[in-house]
Short mmCIF file of C-alpha atoms in Angstrom, two decimals:
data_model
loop_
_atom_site.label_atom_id
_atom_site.label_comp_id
_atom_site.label_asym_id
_atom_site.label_seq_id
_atom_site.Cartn_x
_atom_site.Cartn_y
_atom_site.Cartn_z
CA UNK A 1 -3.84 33.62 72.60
CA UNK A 2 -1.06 31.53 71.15
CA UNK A 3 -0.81 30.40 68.24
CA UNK A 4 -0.76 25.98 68.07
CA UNK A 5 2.36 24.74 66.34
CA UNK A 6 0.07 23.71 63.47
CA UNK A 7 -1.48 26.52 62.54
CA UNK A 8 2.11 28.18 62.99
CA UNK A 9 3.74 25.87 60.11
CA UNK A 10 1.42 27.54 57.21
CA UNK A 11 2.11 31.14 58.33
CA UNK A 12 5.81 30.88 58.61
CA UNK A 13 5.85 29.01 55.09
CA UNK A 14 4.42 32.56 53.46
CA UNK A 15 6.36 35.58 55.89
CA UNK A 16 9.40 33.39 57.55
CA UNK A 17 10.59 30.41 55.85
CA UNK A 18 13.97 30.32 57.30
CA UNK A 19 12.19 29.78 60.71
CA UNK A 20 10.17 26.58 59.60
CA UNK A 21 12.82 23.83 59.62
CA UNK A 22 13.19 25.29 63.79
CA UNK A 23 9.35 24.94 64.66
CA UNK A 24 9.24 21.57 62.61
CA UNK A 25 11.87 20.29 64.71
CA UNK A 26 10.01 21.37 67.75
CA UNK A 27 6.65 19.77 66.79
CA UNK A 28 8.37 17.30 66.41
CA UNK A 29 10.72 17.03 69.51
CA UNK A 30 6.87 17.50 71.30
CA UNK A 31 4.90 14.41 69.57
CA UNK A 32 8.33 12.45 70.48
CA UNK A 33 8.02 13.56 74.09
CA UNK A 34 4.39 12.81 74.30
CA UNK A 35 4.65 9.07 72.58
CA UNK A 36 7.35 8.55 75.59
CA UNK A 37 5.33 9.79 77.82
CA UNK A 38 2.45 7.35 76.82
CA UNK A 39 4.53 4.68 76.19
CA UNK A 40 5.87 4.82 80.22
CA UNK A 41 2.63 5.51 81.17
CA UNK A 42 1.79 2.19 79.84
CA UNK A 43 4.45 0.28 80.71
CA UNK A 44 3.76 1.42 84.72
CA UNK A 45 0.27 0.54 84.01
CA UNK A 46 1.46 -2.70 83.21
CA UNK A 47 3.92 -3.55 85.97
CA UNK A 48 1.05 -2.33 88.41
CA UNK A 49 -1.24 -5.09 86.75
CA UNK A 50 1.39 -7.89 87.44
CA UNK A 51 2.71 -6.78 90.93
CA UNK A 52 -1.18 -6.63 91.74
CA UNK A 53 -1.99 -10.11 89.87
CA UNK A 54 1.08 -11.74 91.64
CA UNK A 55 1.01 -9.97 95.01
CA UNK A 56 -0.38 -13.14 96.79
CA UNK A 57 2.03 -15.79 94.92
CA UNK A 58 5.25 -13.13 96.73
CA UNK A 59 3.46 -12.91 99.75
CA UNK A 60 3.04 -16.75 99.93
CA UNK A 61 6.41 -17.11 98.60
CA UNK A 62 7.99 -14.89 101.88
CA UNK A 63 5.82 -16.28 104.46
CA UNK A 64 7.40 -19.90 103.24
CA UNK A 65 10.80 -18.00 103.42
CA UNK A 66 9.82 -16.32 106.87
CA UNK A 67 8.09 -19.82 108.33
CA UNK A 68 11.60 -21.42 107.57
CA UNK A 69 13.85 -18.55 109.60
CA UNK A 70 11.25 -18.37 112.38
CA UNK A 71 11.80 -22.01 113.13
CA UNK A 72 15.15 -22.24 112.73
CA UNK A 73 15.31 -19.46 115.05
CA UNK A 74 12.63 -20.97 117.42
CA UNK A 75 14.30 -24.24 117.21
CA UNK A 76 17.64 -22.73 118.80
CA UNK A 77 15.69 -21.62 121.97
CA UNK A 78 14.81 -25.78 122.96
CA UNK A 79 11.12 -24.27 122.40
CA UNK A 80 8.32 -26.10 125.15
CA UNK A 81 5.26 -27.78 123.81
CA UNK A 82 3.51 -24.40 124.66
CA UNK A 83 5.60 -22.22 122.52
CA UNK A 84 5.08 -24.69 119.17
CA UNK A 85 1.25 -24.90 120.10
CA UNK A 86 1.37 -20.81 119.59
CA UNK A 87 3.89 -20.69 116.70
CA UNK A 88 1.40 -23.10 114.83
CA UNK A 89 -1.64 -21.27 115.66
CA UNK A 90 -2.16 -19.38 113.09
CA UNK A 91 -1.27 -21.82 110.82
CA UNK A 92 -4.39 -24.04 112.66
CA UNK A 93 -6.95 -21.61 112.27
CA UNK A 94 -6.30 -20.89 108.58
CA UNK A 95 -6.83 -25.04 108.16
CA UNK A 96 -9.67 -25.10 109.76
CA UNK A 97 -11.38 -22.35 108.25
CA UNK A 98 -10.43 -23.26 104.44
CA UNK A 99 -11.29 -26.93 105.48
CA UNK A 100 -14.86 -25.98 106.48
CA UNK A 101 -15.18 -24.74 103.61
CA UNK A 102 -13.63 -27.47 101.36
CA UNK A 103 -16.11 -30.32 101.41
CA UNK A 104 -19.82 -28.71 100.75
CA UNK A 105 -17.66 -27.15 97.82
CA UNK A 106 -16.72 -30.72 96.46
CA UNK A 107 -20.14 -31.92 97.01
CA UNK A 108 -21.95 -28.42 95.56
CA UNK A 109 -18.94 -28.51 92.32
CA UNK A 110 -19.85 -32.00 91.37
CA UNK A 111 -23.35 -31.70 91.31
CA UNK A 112 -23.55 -28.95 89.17
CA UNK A 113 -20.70 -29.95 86.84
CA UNK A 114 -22.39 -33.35 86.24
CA UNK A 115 -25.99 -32.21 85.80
CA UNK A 116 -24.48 -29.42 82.83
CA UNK A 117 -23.45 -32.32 81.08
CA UNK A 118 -24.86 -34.69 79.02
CA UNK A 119 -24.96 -38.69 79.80
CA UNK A 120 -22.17 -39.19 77.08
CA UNK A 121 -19.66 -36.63 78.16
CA UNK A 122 -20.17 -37.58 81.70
CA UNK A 123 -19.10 -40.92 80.75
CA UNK A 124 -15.69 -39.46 77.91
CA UNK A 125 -14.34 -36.91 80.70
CA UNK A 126 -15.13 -39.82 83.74
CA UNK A 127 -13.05 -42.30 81.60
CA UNK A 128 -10.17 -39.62 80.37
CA UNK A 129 -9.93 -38.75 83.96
CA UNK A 130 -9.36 -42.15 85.16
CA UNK A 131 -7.13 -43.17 82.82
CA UNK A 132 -4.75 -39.97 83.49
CA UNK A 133 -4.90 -40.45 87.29
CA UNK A 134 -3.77 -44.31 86.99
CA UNK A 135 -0.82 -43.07 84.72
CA UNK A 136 0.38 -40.14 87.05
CA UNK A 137 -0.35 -43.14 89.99
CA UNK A 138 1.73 -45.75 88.07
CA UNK A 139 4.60 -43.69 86.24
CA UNK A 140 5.91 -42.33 89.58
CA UNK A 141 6.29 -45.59 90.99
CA UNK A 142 8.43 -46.45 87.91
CA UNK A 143 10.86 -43.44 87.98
CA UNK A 144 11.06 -44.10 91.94
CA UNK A 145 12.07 -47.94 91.15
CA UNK A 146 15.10 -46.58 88.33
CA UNK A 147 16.40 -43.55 90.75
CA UNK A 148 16.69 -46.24 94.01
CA UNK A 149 18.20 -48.85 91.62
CA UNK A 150 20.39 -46.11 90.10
CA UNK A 151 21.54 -44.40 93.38
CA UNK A 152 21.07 -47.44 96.22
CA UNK A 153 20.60 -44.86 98.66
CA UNK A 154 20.00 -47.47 101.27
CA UNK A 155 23.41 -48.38 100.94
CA UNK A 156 26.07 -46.94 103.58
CA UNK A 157 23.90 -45.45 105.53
CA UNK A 158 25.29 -46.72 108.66
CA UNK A 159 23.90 -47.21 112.41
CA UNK A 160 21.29 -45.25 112.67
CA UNK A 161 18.84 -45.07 116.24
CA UNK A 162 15.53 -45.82 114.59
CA UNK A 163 12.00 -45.29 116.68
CA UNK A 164 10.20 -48.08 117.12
CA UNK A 165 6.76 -48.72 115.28
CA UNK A 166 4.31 -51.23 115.74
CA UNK A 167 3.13 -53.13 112.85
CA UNK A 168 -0.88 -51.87 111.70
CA UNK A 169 -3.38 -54.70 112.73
CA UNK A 170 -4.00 -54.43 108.52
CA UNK A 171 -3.13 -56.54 105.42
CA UNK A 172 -2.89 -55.56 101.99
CA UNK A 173 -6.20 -57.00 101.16
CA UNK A 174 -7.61 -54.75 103.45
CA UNK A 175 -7.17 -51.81 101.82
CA UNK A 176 -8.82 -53.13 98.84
CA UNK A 177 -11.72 -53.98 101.00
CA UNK A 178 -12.25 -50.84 102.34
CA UNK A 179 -12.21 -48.89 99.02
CA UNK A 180 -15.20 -50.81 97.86
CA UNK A 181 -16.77 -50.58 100.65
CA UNK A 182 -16.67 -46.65 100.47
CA UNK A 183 -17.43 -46.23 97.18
CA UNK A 184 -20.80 -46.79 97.84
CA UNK A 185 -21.66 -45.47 101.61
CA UNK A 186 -24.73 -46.67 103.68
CA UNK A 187 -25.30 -42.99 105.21
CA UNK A 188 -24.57 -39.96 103.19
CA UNK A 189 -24.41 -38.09 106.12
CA UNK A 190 -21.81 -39.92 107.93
CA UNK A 191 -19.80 -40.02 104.71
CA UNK A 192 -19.24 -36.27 105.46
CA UNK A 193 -16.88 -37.00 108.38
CA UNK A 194 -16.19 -40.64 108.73
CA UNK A 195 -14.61 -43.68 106.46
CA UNK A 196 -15.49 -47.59 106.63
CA UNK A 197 -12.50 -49.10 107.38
CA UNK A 198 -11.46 -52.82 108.54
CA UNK A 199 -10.63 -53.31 112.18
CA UNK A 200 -9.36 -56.40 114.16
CA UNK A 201 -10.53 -57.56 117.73
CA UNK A 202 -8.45 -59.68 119.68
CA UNK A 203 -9.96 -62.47 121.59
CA UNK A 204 -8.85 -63.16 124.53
CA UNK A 205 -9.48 -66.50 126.74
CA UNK A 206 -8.22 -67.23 129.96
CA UNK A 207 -7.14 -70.73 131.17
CA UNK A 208 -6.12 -71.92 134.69
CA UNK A 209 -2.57 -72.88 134.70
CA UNK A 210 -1.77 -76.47 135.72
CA UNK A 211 1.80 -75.81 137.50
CA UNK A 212 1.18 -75.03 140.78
CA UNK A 213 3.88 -72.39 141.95
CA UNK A 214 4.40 -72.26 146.06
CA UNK A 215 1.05 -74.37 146.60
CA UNK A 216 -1.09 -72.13 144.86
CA UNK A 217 -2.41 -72.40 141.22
CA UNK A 218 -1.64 -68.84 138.57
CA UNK A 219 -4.36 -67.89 135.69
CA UNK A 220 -2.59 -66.65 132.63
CA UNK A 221 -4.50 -64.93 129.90
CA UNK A 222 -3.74 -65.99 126.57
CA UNK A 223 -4.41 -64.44 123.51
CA UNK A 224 -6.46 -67.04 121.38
CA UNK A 225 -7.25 -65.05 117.79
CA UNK A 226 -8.21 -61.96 116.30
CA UNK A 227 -11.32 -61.66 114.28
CA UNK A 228 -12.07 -58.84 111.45
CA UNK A 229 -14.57 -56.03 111.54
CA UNK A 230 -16.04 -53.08 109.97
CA UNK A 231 -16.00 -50.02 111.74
CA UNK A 232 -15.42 -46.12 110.90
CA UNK A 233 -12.08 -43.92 110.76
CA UNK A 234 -12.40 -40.08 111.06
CA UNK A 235 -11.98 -38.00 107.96
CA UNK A 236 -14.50 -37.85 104.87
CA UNK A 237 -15.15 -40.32 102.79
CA UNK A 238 -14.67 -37.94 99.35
CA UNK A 239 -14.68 -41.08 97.06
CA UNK A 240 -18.45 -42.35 98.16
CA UNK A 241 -19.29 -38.53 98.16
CA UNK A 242 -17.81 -37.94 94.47
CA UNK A 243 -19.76 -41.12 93.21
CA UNK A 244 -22.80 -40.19 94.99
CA UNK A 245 -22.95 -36.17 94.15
CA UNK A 246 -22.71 -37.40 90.04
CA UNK A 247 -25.84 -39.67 90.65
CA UNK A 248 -27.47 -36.97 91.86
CA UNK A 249 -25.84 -34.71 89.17
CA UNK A 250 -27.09 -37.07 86.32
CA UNK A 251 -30.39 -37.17 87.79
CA UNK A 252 -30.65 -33.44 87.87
CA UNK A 253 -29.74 -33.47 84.32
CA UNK A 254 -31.97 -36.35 83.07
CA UNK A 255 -35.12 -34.66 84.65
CA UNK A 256 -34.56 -31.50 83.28
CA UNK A 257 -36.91 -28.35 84.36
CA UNK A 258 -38.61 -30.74 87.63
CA UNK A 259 -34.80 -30.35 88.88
CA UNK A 260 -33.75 -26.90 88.02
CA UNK A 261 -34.46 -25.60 91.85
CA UNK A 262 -31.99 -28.17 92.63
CA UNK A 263 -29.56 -27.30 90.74
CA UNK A 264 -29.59 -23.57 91.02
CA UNK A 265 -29.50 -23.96 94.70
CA UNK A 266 -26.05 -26.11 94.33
CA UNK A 267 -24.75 -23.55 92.09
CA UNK A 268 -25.42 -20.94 93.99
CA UNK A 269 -24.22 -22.96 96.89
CA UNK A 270 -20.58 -23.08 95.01
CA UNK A 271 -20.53 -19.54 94.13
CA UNK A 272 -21.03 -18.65 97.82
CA UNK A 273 -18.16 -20.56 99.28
CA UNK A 274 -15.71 -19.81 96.47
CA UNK A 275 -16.44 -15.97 97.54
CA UNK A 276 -15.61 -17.02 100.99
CA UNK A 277 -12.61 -18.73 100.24
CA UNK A 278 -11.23 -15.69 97.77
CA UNK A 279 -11.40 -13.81 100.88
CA UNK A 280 -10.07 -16.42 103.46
CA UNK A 281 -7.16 -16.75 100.49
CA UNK A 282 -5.29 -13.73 101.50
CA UNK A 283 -4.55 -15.02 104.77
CA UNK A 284 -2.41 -17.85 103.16
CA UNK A 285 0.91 -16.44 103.77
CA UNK A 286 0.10 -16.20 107.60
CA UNK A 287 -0.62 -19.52 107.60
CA UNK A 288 2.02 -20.89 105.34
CA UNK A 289 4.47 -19.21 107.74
CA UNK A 290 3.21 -20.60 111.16
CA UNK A 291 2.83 -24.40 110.05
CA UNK A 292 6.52 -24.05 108.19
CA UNK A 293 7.72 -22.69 111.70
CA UNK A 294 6.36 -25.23 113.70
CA UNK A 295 7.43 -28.26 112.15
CA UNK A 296 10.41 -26.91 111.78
CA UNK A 297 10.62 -25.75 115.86
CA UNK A 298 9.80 -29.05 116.57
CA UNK A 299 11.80 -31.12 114.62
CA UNK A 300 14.50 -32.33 116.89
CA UNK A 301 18.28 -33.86 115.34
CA UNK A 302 17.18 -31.96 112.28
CA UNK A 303 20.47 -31.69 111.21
CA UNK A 304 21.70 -35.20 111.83
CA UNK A 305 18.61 -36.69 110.39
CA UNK A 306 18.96 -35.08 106.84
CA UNK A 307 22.75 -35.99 107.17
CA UNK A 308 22.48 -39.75 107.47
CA UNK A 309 19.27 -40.09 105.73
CA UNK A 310 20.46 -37.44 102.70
CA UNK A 311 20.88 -39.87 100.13
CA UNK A 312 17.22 -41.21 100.70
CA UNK A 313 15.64 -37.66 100.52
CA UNK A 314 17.84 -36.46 98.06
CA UNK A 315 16.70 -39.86 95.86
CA UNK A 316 12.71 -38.63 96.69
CA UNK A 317 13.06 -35.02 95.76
CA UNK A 318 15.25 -35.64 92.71
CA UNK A 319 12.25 -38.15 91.53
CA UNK A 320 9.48 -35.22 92.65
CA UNK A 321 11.81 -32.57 89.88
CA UNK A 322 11.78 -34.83 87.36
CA UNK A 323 7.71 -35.34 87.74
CA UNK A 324 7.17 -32.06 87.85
CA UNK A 325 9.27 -30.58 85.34
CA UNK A 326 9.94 -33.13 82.69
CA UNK A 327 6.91 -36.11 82.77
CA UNK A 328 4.07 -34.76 83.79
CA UNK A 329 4.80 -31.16 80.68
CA UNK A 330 5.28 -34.02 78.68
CA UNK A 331 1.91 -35.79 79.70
CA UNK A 332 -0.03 -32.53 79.23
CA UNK A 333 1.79 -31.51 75.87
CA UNK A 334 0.84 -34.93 74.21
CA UNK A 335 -2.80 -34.45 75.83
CA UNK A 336 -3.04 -30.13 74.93
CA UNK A 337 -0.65 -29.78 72.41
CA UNK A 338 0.23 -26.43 74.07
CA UNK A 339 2.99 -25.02 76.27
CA UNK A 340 2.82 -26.87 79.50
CA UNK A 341 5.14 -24.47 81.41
CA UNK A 342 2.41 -22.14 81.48
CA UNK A 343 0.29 -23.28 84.04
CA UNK A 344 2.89 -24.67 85.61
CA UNK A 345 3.68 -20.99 86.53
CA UNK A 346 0.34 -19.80 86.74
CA UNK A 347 -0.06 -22.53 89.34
CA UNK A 348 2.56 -21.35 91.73
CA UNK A 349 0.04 -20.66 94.50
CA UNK A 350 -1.51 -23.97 94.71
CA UNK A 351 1.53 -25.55 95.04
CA UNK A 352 2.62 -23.26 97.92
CA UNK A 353 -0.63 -24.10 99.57
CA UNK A 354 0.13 -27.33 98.96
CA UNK A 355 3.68 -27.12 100.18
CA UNK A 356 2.26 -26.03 103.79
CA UNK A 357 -0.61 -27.44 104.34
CA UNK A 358 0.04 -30.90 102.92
CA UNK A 359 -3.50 -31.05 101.49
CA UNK A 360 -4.24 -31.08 97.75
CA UNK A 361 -8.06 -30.60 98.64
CA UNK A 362 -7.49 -27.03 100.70
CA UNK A 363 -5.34 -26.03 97.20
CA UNK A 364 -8.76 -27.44 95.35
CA UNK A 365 -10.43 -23.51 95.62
CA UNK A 366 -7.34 -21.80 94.01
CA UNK A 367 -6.64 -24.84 91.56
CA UNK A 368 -10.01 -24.47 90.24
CA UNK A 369 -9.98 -20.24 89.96
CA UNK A 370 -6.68 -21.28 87.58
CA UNK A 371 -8.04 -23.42 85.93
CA UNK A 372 -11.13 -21.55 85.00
CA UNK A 373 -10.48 -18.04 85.07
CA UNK A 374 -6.89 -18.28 83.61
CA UNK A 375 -6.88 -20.97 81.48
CA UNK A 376 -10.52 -21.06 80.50
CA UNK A 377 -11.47 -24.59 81.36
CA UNK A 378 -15.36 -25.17 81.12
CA UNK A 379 -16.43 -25.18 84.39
CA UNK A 380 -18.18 -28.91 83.99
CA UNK A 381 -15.44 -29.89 83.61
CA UNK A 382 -13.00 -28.45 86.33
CA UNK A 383 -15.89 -29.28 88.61
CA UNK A 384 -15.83 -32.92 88.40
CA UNK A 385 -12.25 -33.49 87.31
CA UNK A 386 -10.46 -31.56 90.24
CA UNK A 387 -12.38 -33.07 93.24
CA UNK A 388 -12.19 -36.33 91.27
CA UNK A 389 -8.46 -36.09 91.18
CA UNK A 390 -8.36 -34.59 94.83
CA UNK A 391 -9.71 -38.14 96.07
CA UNK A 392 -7.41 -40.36 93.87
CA UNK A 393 -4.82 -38.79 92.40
CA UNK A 394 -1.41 -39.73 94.46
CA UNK A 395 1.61 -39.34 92.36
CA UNK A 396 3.68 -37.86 94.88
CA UNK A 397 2.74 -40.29 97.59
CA UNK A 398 3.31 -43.07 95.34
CA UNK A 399 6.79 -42.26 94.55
CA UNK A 400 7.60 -41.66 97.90
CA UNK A 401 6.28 -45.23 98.95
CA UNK A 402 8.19 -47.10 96.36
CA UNK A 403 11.37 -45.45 96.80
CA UNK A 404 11.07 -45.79 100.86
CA UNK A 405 10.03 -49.52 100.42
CA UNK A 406 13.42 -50.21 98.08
CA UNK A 407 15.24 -48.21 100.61
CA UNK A 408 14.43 -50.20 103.51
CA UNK A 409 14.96 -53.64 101.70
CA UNK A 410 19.00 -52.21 101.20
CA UNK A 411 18.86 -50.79 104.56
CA UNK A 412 18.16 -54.36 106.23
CA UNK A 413 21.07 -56.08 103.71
CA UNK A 414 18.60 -57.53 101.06
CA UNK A 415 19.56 -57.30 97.18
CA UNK A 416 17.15 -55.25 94.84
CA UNK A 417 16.42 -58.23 92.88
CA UNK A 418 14.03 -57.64 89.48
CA UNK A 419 11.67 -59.66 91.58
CA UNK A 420 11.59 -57.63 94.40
CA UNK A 421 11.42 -54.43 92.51
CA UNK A 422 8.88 -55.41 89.90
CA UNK A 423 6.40 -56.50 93.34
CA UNK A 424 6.97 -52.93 94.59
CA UNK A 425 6.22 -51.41 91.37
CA UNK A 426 2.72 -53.57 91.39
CA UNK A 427 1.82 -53.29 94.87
CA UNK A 428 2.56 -49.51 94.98
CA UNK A 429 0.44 -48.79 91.94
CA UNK A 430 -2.31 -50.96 92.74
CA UNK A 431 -3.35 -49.64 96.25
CA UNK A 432 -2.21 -46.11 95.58
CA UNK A 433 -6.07 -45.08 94.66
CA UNK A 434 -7.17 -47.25 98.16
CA UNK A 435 -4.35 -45.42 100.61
CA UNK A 436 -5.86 -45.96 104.04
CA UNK A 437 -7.07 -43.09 105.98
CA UNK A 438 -5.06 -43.03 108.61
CA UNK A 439 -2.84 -40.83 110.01
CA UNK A 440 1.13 -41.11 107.87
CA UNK A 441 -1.04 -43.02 105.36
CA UNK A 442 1.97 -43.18 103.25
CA UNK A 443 3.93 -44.59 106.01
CA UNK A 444 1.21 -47.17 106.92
CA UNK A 445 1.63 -48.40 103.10
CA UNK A 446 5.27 -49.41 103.47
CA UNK A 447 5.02 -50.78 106.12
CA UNK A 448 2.32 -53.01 104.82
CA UNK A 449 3.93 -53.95 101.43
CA UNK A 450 6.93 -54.93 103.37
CA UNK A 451 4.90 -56.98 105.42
CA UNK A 452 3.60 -58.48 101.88
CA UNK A 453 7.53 -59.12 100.86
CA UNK A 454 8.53 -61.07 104.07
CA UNK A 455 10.71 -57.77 104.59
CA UNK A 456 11.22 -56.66 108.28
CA UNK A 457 9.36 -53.57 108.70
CA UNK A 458 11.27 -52.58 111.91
CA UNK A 459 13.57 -49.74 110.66
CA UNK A 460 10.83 -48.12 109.34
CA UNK A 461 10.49 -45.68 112.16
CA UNK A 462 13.47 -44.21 111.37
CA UNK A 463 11.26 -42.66 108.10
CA UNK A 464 9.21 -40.97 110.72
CA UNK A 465 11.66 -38.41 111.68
CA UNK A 466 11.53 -36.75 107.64
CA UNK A 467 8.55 -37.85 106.84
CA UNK A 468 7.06 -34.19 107.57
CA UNK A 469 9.28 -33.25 104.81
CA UNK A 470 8.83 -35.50 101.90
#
């Protein structure tokens, strides 16, 4: 048996001194050896954990990058209708299957985050949530107003082939109309898939002409009026659903142990489909790839487009970086008091869901796992405040409509006046929380303010051809 380099060091002391300065330098050549050893055992142990903590985010992050050179490459080929139906495929599927999911998660989130809380918190975090979504509403619509006054990127944009669009049979007051009536919706049930919304009939009377034209009278129809109705719009009504779920939420809580069935079976409800969606997650990248690729396939004058309207986009995204980077931090530092770069990183995955999908409430799954499992958020709270802000919050949208509304007043050779801007400003932030649910909402919105402004709306169309993009 030999001897360990311990018991060694005692032995040599008494027989062999002038051999203990060598087998001290080897014990301790041997403990340096081993602490390296540990200490890059460690550190691969620890670049394992972040590759495997941040393997979705790059995986997300190349099927963005692939979706791009796919339809570029696609686009060169003068792709038929067929071909951008199967490049988006993929991308479909993944939407549906997260958006079956997304709703009963709302409606199962808010119940049990409002019936965990007591009547007075419900009532702090519905008013602290309010009052931050009107700011992030109302602030964008400034910075858009200073960066078109700043860079007039309606000016020199020259002759430019815009698409024709047809006025919306709907007025401003409209929108304000329908909001209140879907805060509060007659069916529940129908509230799951359809919106009230206002909707004009024409009436139409026809009169016997009195010129007689080759001996025989001609009947002309004339169209006398149109009258205003209610009828329904597809797409949920999340709004009337949010209000409705914290009734019942507050309910559960106020009766207590009658309710607790209730309760557990909407919890358990959540936990179910945010198991579902961790596993429907991974297929993100997929999907991020084949909606990037077809909108990009079938794009046509791609390149034209961003060169005549660059100015305008450039004006939009410049106002988006500054949001992101520099007002909203500073929002959350004055609110946390802690770094707000932080989960602005940790919350790369949302936004690339975001980025493809064009839907805040498909990021809602992954936006809540951040906020609870990373950044420890009480779940009461994530649970009301995220699906709260889901249905109202529209910073981005509201930049993006006060910038294109300025735009088009330089495009058709009208000054910004104060006047003009300040009405923007107003209009923009008062019906951002009531955008109609229709399809290029956003788009629908300018046009309607401009109608408001005596602006013509009919260069509008031209918007249509990057509005996929901004």
């Amino acid at each position: 048996m030999s001897a360990k380099p311990s018991s060694v060091v005692p032995l040599l002391e008494r027989r062999h001194p002038q051999e203990l300065n060598i087998v001290k330098m080897d014990t301790n050549v041997t403990l340096e050896m081993e602490t390296i050893a540990s200490v890059q055992n460690e550190h691969k142990l620890l670049c394992l954990q972040v590759f495997k903590n941040n393997l979705l985010v790059s995986l997300t992050v190349f099927g963005v990058i692939l979706g791009f050179v796919v339809g570029f490459g696609v686009r060169t080929t003068h792709p038929s209708q067929d071909v951008l139906i199967w490049t988006g495929l993929c991308g479909e599927v993944y939407m549906r299957m997260v958006k079956m999911m997304v709703l009963p998660l709302i409606i199962s989130s808010v119940i049990t985050g409002t019936a965990s809380l007591d009547p007075k918190s419900n009532g702090r975090i519905s008013v602290t949530s309010l009052s931050i979504i009107l700011v992030c509403n109302t602030v964008p619509c400034l910075l858009g107003a200073i960066l078109a006054v700043i860079i007039n990127p309606g000016v020199g944009v020259g002759e430019f082939d815009a698409k024709e669009t047809e006025r919306p049979q709907i007025d401003t007051q409209d929108i304000f109309t329908d909001l209140i009536r879907n805060l509060l919706p007659d069916n529940i049930v129908t509230a799951c898939f359809q919106k009230t919304v206002t909707v004009y009939e024409q009436d139409i009377k026809k009169r016997d002409a009195v010129e007689a034209i080759n001996g025989t009278n001609s009947t002309a129809a004339v169209v006398q009026s149109s009258t205003k109705g209610i009828g329904t719009a597809n797409g949920a009504n999340l709004l009337g659903l949010i209000i409705m779920c914290t009734l019942f939420g507050i309910a559960i809580g106020a009766l207590g142990e009658v309710a607790k069935p209730m309760f557990q079976f909407f919890r358990a409800t959540g936990e179910v489909i945010l198991r579902v969606l961790r596993w429907l997650v991974w297929f993100t990248p997929l999907g991020v790839a084949s909606l990037i690729a077809k909108v990009i396939a079938g794009t046509s004058d791609l390149e034209e487009t961003f060169r005549k309207l660059g100015i305008y986009i450039m004006t939009i995204v410049v106002g988006l970086v500054i949001m992101v980077f520099i007002i909203i931090p500073v929002i959350y530092f004055i609110a946390i008091r802690t770094n707000p770069f932080r989960i602005l990183l940790s919350s790369t995955r949302s936004v690339m869901i975001t980025l493809a999908t064009t839907s805040t409430a498909i990021a809602m799954p992954e936006t809540l796992r951040i906020l609870e499992n990373e950044h420890g958020v009480d779940r009461r709270v994530s649970r009301f405040a995220v699906p709260l802000s889901v249905a109202l919050m529209r910073g981005g949208s509201t930049l993006y409509i006060t910038v294109s509304c300025l735009f088009i007043i330089q495009l058709v050779g009208q000054s910004l006046t104060a006047g003009n801007v300040l009405l923007v400003i107003v209009l923009t932030a008062m019906s951002s929380v009531a955008i109609p649910s229709v399809p290029s909402a956003s788009l629908v919105t300018v046009i309607i303010l401009l109608t408001s402004l005596n602006v013509p709306a009919d260069t509008v169309g031209l918007l249509l051809a990057v509005e996929w993009f901004l």
